[in-house]
Short mmCIF file of C-alpha atoms in Angstrom, two decimals:
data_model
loop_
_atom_site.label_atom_id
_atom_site.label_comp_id
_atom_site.label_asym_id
_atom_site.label_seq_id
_atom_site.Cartn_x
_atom_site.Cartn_y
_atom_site.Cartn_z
CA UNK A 1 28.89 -19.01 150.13
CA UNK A 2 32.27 -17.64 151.05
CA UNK A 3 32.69 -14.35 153.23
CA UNK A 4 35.60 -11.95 153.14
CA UNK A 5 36.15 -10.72 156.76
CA UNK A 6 38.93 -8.17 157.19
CA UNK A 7 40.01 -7.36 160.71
CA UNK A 8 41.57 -3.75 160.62
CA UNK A 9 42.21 -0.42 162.81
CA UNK A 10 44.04 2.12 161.39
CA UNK A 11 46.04 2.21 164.68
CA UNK A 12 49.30 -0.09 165.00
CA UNK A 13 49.34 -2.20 168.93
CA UNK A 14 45.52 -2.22 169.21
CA UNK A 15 44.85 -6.27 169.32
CA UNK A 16 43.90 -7.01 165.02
CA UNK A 17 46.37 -9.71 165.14
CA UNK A 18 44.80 -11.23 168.96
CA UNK A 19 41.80 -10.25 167.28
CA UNK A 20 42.57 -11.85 163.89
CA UNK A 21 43.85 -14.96 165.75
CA UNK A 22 40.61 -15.54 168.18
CA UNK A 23 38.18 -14.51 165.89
CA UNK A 24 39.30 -17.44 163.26
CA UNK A 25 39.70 -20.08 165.81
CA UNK A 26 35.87 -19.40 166.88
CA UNK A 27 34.64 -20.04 163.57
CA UNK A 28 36.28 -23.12 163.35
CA UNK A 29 35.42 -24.39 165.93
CA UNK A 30 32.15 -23.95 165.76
CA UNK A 31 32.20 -26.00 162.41
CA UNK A 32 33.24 -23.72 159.79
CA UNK A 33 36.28 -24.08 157.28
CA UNK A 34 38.42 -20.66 157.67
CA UNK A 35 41.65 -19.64 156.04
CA UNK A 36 42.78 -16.41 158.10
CA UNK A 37 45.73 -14.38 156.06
CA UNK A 38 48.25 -12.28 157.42
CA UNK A 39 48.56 -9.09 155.12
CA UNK A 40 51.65 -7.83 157.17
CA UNK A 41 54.56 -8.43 154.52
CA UNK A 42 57.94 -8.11 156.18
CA UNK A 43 56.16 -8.26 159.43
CA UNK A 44 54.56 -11.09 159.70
CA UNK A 45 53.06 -11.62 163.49
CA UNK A 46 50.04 -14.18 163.13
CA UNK A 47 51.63 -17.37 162.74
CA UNK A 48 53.71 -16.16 166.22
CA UNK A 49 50.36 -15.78 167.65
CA UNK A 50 48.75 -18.81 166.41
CA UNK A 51 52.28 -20.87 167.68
CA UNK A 52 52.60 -21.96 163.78
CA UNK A 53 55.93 -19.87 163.25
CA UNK A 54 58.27 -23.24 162.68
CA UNK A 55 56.10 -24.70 160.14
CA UNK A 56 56.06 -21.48 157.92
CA UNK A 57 57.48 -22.95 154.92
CA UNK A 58 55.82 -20.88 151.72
CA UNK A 59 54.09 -17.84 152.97
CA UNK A 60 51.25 -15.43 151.13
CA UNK A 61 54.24 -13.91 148.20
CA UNK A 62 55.11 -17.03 147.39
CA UNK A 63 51.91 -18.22 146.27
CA UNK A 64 50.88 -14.38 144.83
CA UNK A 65 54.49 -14.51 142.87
CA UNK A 66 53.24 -18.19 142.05
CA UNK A 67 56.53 -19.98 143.64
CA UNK A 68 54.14 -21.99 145.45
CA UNK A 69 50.70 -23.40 145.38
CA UNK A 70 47.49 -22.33 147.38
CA UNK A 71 47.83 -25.91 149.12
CA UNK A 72 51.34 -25.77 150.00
CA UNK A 73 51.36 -22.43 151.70
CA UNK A 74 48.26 -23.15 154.17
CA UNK A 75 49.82 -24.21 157.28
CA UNK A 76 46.94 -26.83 158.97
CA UNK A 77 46.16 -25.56 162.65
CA UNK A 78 47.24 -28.26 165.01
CA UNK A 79 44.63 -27.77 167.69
CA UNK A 80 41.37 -26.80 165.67
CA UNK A 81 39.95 -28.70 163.09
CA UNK A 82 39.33 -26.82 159.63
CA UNK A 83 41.41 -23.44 160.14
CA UNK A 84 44.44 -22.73 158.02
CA UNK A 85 46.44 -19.82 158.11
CA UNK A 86 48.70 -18.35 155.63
CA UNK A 87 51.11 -16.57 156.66
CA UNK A 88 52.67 -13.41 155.51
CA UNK A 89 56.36 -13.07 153.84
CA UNK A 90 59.27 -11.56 156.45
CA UNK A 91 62.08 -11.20 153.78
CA UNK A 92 59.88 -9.32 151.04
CA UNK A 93 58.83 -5.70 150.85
CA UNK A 94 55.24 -4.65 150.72
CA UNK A 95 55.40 -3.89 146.93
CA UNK A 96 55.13 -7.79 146.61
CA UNK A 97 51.71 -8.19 146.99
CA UNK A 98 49.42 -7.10 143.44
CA UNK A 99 45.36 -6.19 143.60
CA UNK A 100 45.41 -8.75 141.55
CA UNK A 101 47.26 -11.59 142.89
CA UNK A 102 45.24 -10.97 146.02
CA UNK A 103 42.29 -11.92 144.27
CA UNK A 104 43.68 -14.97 142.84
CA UNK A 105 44.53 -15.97 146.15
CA UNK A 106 41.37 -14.99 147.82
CA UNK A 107 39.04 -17.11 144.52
CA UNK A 108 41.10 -20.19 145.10
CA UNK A 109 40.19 -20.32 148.58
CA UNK A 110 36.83 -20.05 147.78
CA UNK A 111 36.68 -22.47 145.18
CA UNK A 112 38.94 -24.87 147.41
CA UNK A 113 35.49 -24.38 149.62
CA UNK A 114 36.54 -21.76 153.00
CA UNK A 115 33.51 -20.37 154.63
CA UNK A 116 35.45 -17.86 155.87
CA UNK A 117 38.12 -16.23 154.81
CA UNK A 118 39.76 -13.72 157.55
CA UNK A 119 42.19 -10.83 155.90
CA UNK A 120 44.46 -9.88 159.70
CA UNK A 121 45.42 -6.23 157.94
CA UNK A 122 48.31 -4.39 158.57
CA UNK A 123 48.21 -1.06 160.62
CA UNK A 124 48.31 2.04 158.64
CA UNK A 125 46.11 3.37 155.29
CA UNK A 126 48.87 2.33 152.65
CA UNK A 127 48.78 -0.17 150.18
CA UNK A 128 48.68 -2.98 152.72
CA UNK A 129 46.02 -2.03 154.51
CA UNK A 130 44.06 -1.17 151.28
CA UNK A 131 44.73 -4.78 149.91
CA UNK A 132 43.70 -6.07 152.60
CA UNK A 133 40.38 -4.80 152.69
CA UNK A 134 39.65 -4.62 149.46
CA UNK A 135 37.81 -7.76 149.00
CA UNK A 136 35.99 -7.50 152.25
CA UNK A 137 32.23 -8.44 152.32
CA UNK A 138 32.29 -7.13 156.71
CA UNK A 139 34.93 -5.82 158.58
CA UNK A 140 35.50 -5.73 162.02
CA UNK A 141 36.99 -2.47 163.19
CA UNK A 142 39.66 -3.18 166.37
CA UNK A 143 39.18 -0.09 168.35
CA UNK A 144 40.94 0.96 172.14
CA UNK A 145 38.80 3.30 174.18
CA UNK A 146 41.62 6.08 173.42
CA UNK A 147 41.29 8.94 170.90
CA UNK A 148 44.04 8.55 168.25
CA UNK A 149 42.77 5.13 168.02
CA UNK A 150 39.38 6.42 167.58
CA UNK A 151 40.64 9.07 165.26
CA UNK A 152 42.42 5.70 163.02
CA UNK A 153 39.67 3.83 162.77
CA UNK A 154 37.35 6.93 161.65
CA UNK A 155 39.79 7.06 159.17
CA UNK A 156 39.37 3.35 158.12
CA UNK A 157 35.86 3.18 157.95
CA UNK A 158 36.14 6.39 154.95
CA UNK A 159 38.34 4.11 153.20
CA UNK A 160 35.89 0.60 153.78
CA UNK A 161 32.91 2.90 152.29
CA UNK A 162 35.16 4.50 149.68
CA UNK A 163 37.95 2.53 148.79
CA UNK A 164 36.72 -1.36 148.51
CA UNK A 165 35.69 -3.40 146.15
CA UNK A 166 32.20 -3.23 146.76
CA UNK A 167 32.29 0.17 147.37
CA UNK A 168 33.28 0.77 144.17
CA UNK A 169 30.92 -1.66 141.92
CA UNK A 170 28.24 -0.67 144.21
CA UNK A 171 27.11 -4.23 145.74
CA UNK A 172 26.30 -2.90 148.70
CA UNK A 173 28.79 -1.69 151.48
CA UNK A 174 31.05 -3.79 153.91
CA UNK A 175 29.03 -4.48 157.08
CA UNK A 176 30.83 -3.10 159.86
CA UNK A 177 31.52 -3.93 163.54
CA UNK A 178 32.81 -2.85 166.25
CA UNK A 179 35.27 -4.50 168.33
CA UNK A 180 36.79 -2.34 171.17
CA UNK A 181 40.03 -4.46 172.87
CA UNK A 182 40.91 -3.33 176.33
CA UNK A 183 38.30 -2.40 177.74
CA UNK A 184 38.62 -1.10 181.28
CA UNK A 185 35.08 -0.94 183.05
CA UNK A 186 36.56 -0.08 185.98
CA UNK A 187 38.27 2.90 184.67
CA UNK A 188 35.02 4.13 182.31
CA UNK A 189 33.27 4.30 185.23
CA UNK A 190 35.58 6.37 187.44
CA UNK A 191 35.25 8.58 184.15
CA UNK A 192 38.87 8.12 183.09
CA UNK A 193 38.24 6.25 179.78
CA UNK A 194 35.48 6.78 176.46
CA UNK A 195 32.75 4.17 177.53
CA UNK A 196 31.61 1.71 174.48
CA UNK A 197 28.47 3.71 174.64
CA UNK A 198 30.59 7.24 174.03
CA UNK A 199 32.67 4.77 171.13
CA UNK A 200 29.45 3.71 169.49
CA UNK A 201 28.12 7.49 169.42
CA UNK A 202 32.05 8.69 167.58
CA UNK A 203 32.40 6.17 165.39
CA UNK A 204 28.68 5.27 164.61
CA UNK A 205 29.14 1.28 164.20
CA UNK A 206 27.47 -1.62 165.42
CA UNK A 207 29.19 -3.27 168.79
CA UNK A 208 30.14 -7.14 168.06
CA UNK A 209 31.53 -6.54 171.26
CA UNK A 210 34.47 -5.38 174.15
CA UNK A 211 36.68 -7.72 175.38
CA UNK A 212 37.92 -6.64 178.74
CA UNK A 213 41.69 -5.82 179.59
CA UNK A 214 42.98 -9.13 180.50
CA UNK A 215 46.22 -10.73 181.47
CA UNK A 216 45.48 -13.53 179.61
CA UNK A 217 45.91 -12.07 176.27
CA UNK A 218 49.60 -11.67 177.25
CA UNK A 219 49.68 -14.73 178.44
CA UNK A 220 48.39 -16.36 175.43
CA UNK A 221 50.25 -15.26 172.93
CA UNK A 222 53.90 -15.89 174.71
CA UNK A 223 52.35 -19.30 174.69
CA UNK A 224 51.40 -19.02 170.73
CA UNK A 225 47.60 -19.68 171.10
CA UNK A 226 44.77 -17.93 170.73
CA UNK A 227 43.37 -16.16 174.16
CA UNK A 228 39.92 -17.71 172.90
CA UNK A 229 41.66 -21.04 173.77
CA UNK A 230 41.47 -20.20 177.43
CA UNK A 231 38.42 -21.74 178.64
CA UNK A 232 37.90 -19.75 182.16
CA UNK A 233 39.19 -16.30 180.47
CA UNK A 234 36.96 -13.66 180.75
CA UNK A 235 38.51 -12.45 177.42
CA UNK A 236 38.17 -15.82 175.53
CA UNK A 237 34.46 -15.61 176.62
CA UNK A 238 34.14 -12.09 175.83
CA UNK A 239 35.64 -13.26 171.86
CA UNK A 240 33.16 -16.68 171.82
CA UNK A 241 30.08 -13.96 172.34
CA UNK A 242 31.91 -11.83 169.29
CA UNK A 243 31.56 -15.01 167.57
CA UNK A 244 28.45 -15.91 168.16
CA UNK A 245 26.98 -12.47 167.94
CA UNK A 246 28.99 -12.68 164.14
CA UNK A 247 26.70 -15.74 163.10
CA UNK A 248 23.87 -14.05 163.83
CA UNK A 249 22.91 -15.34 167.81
CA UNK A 250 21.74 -12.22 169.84
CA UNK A 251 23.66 -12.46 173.10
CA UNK A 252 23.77 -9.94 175.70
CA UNK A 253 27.03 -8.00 175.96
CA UNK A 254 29.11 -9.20 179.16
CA UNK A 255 32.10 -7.95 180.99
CA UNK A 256 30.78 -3.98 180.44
CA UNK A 257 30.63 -2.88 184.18
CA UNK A 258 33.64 -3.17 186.89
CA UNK A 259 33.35 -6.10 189.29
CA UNK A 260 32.52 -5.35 192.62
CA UNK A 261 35.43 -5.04 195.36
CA UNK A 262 35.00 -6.75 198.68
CA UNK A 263 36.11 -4.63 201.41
CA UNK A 264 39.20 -6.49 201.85
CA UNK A 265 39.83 -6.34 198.24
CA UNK A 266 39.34 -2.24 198.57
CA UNK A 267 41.60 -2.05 201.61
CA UNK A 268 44.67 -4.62 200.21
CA UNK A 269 43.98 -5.54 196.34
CA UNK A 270 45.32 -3.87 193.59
CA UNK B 1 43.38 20.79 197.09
CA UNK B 2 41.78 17.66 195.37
CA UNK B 3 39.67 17.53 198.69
CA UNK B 4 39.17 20.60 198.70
CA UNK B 5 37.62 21.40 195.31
CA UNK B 6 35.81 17.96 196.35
CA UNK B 7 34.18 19.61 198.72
CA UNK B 8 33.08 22.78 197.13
CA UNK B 9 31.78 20.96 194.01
CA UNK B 10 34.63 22.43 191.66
CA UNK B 11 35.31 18.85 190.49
CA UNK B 12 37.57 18.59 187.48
CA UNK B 13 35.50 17.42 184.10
CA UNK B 14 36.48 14.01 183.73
CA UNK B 15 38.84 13.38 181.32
CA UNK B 16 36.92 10.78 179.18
CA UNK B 17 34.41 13.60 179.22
CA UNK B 18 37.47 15.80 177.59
CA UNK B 19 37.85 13.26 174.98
CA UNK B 20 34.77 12.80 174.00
CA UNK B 21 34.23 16.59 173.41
CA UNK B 22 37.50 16.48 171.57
CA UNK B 23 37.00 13.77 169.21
CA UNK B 24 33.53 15.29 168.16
CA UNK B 25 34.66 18.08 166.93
CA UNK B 26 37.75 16.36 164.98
CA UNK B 27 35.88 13.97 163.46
CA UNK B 28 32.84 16.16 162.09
CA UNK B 29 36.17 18.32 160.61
CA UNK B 30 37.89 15.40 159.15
CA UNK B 31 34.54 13.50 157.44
CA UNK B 32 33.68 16.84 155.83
CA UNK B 33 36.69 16.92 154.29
CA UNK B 34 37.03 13.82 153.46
CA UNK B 35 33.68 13.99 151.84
CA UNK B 36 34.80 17.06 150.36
CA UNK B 37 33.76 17.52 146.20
CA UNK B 38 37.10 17.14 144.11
CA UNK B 39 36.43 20.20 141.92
CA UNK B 40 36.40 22.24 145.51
CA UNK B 41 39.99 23.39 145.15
CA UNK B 42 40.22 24.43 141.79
CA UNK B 43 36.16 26.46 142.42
CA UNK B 44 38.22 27.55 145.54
CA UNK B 45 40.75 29.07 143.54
CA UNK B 46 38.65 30.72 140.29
CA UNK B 47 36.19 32.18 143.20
CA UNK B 48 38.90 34.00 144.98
CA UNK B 49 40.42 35.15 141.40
CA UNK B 50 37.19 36.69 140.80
CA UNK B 51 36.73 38.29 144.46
CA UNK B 52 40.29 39.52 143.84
CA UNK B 53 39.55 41.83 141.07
CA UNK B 54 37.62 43.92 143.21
CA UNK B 55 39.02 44.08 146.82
CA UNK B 56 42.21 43.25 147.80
CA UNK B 57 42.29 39.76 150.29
CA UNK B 58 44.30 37.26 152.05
CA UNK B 59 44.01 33.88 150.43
CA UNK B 60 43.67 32.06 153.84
CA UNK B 61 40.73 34.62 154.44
CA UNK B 62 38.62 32.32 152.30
CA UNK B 63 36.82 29.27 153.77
CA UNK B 64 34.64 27.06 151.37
CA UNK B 65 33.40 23.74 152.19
CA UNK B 66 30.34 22.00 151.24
CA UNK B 67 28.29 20.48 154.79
CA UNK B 68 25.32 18.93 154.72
CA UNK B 69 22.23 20.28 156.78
CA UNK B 70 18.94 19.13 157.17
CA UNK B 71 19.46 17.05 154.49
CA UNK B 72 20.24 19.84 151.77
CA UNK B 73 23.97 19.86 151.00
CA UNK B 74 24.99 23.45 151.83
CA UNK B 75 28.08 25.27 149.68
CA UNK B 76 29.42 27.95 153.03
CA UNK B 77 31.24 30.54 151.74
CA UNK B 78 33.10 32.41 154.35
CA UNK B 79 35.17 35.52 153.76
CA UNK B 80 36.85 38.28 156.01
CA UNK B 81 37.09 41.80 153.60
CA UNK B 82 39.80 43.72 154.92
CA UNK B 83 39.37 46.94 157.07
CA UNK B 84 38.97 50.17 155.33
CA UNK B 85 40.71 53.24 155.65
#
């Protein structure tokens, strides 16, 4: 059985695509098929992430508009086995994609047998970022510990419970989680940013998990691959828990409390 | 100063603290509206025509929202009459 997983915020700069990116590569490599689709049209940012961007050949409006086929557009991952991403259209407006042709799209990859199927949504509540969570069966909701992203993705979750498919023929709602990017444990605790326990109580989600502020995730994507790629990154590890957590492991949440300082480190370090 | 204050406990709240007190508020406001009945605007409206007929008011003197309370959904009604004189 195929599941719809949209990655979404609300907020623009907040870490869906990074999110979008890791989160896709840890399915697959722990054995599942996964197409991950960028929904950005005209600014398309995943296949930059996921170091595809010169073998982008037909992209998402192309196969909608039916220029090309399902097969064609899927650009094979080089370093993971079984994850394909489609990327979105640069030259076309937004208007391009259709309810509809999103669901063609979305029942041929199921058919052509994708366990997962990850929907990297633009930021925003227009049409985009509707589409792109339409067809969602669980959402993960990209959050900063900063209040107008908070604010954004309260707004996002009213449209998941409202506004989606199976909010409106009443299957059942979109499971939620929480991601929150950035996290700072250093800074909660000096009491200078929301903790994921203060997040939790706003938004009233489910933590997959926080993945700490890292270097790395710079890093990464001026390299074009996914942080989770990074083997000794505390943020790569922090996204493999996510992962595992999302299949249904219970794994204690890492990375929540500052590391300690030596006294050299207090005295010199950063 | 910082030391100071420091010293006589009149430590600054923290500012997550701040946020967290801010966003509580804004997001109760913003759910109940979003949660808001669509025939509220138009009832808004009619009630107000009525109330109108009889003393003379402001129309941003009305507030109406629906809330929910102890698990009864509660219509509030809130209306400032003008002063007499």
């Amino acid at each position: 059985m195929s599941r719809v997983v949209v990655v979404t915020s609300g907020k623009g700069g907040v870490g869906k695509t990074t999110t979008s990116a890791s989160f896709s590569t840890g399915l697959a490599l722990k054995g599942y098929k996964v197409a991950v689709i960028d929904f950005d049209v005209g600014l398309r940012n995943l296949d930059l992430i996921m170091g595809c961007e010169r073998r982008v050949v037909y992209d998402f409006v192309n196969v909608v508009q039916g220029e090309a086929t399902l097969q064609q557009a899927l650009i094979k991952d080089k370093r993971v086995d079984n994850l394909y991403i489609l990327a979105a259209s640069q030259t076309r407006d937004k208007d391009a994609l259709t309810q509809e042709g999103v669901e063609r799209v979305i029942e041929e990859l199921k058919e052509a047998g994708f366990d997962y199927i990850v929907c990297d949504s633009p930021a925003g509540i227009e049409k985009g970022a509707q589409l792109a969570l339409y067809f969602a069966d669980e959402a993960l909701i990209v959050t900063n510990p900063e209040v107008s992203s908070v604010r954004d993705s309260d707004r996002i979750l009213g449209i998941l419970q409202a506004k989606s498919k199976r909010a409106e023929s009443g299957e059942g709602p979109i499971v939620e989680h929480l991601v929150l990017t950035r996290y700072n444990p250093a800074r909660v605790e000096t009491g200078e940013m929301l903790s994921v326990e203060d997040v939790i109580d706003l938004l009233s989600v489910n933590l997959l998990g926080a993945i700490p502020e890292s270097e790395d995730v710079l890093n990464a994507s001026n390299a074009g691959s996914p942080v989770i790629m990074e083997e000794k990154s505390q943020a790569a590890q922090a996204y493999k828990d996510i992962v595992d957590r999302f299949l249904g492991e219970e794994i204690e949440h890492r990375f929540l409390t500052a590391e300690k300082k030596g006294l050299f480190q207090k005295l010199f370090g950063k | 100063m910082a030391l100071l204050n420091y010293l006589l406990g009149q430590r600054k709240k923290k500012s997550a603290t701040v946020a967290k007190d801010r966003l509580q508020i804004l997001l109760a406001h913003e759910r109940s509206e979003r949660n808001a009945p669509d025939y509220l605007p138009k009832m808004r409206e009619e009630i107000l025509a009525v109330i109108a007929k009889y003393v003379d008011i402001d129309d941003e003197k009305l507030q109406i929202s629906v809330d929910e309370a102890d698990g009864f959904e509660v219509l509030e009604l809130n209306l400032v009459l003008p002063d007499h004189h």
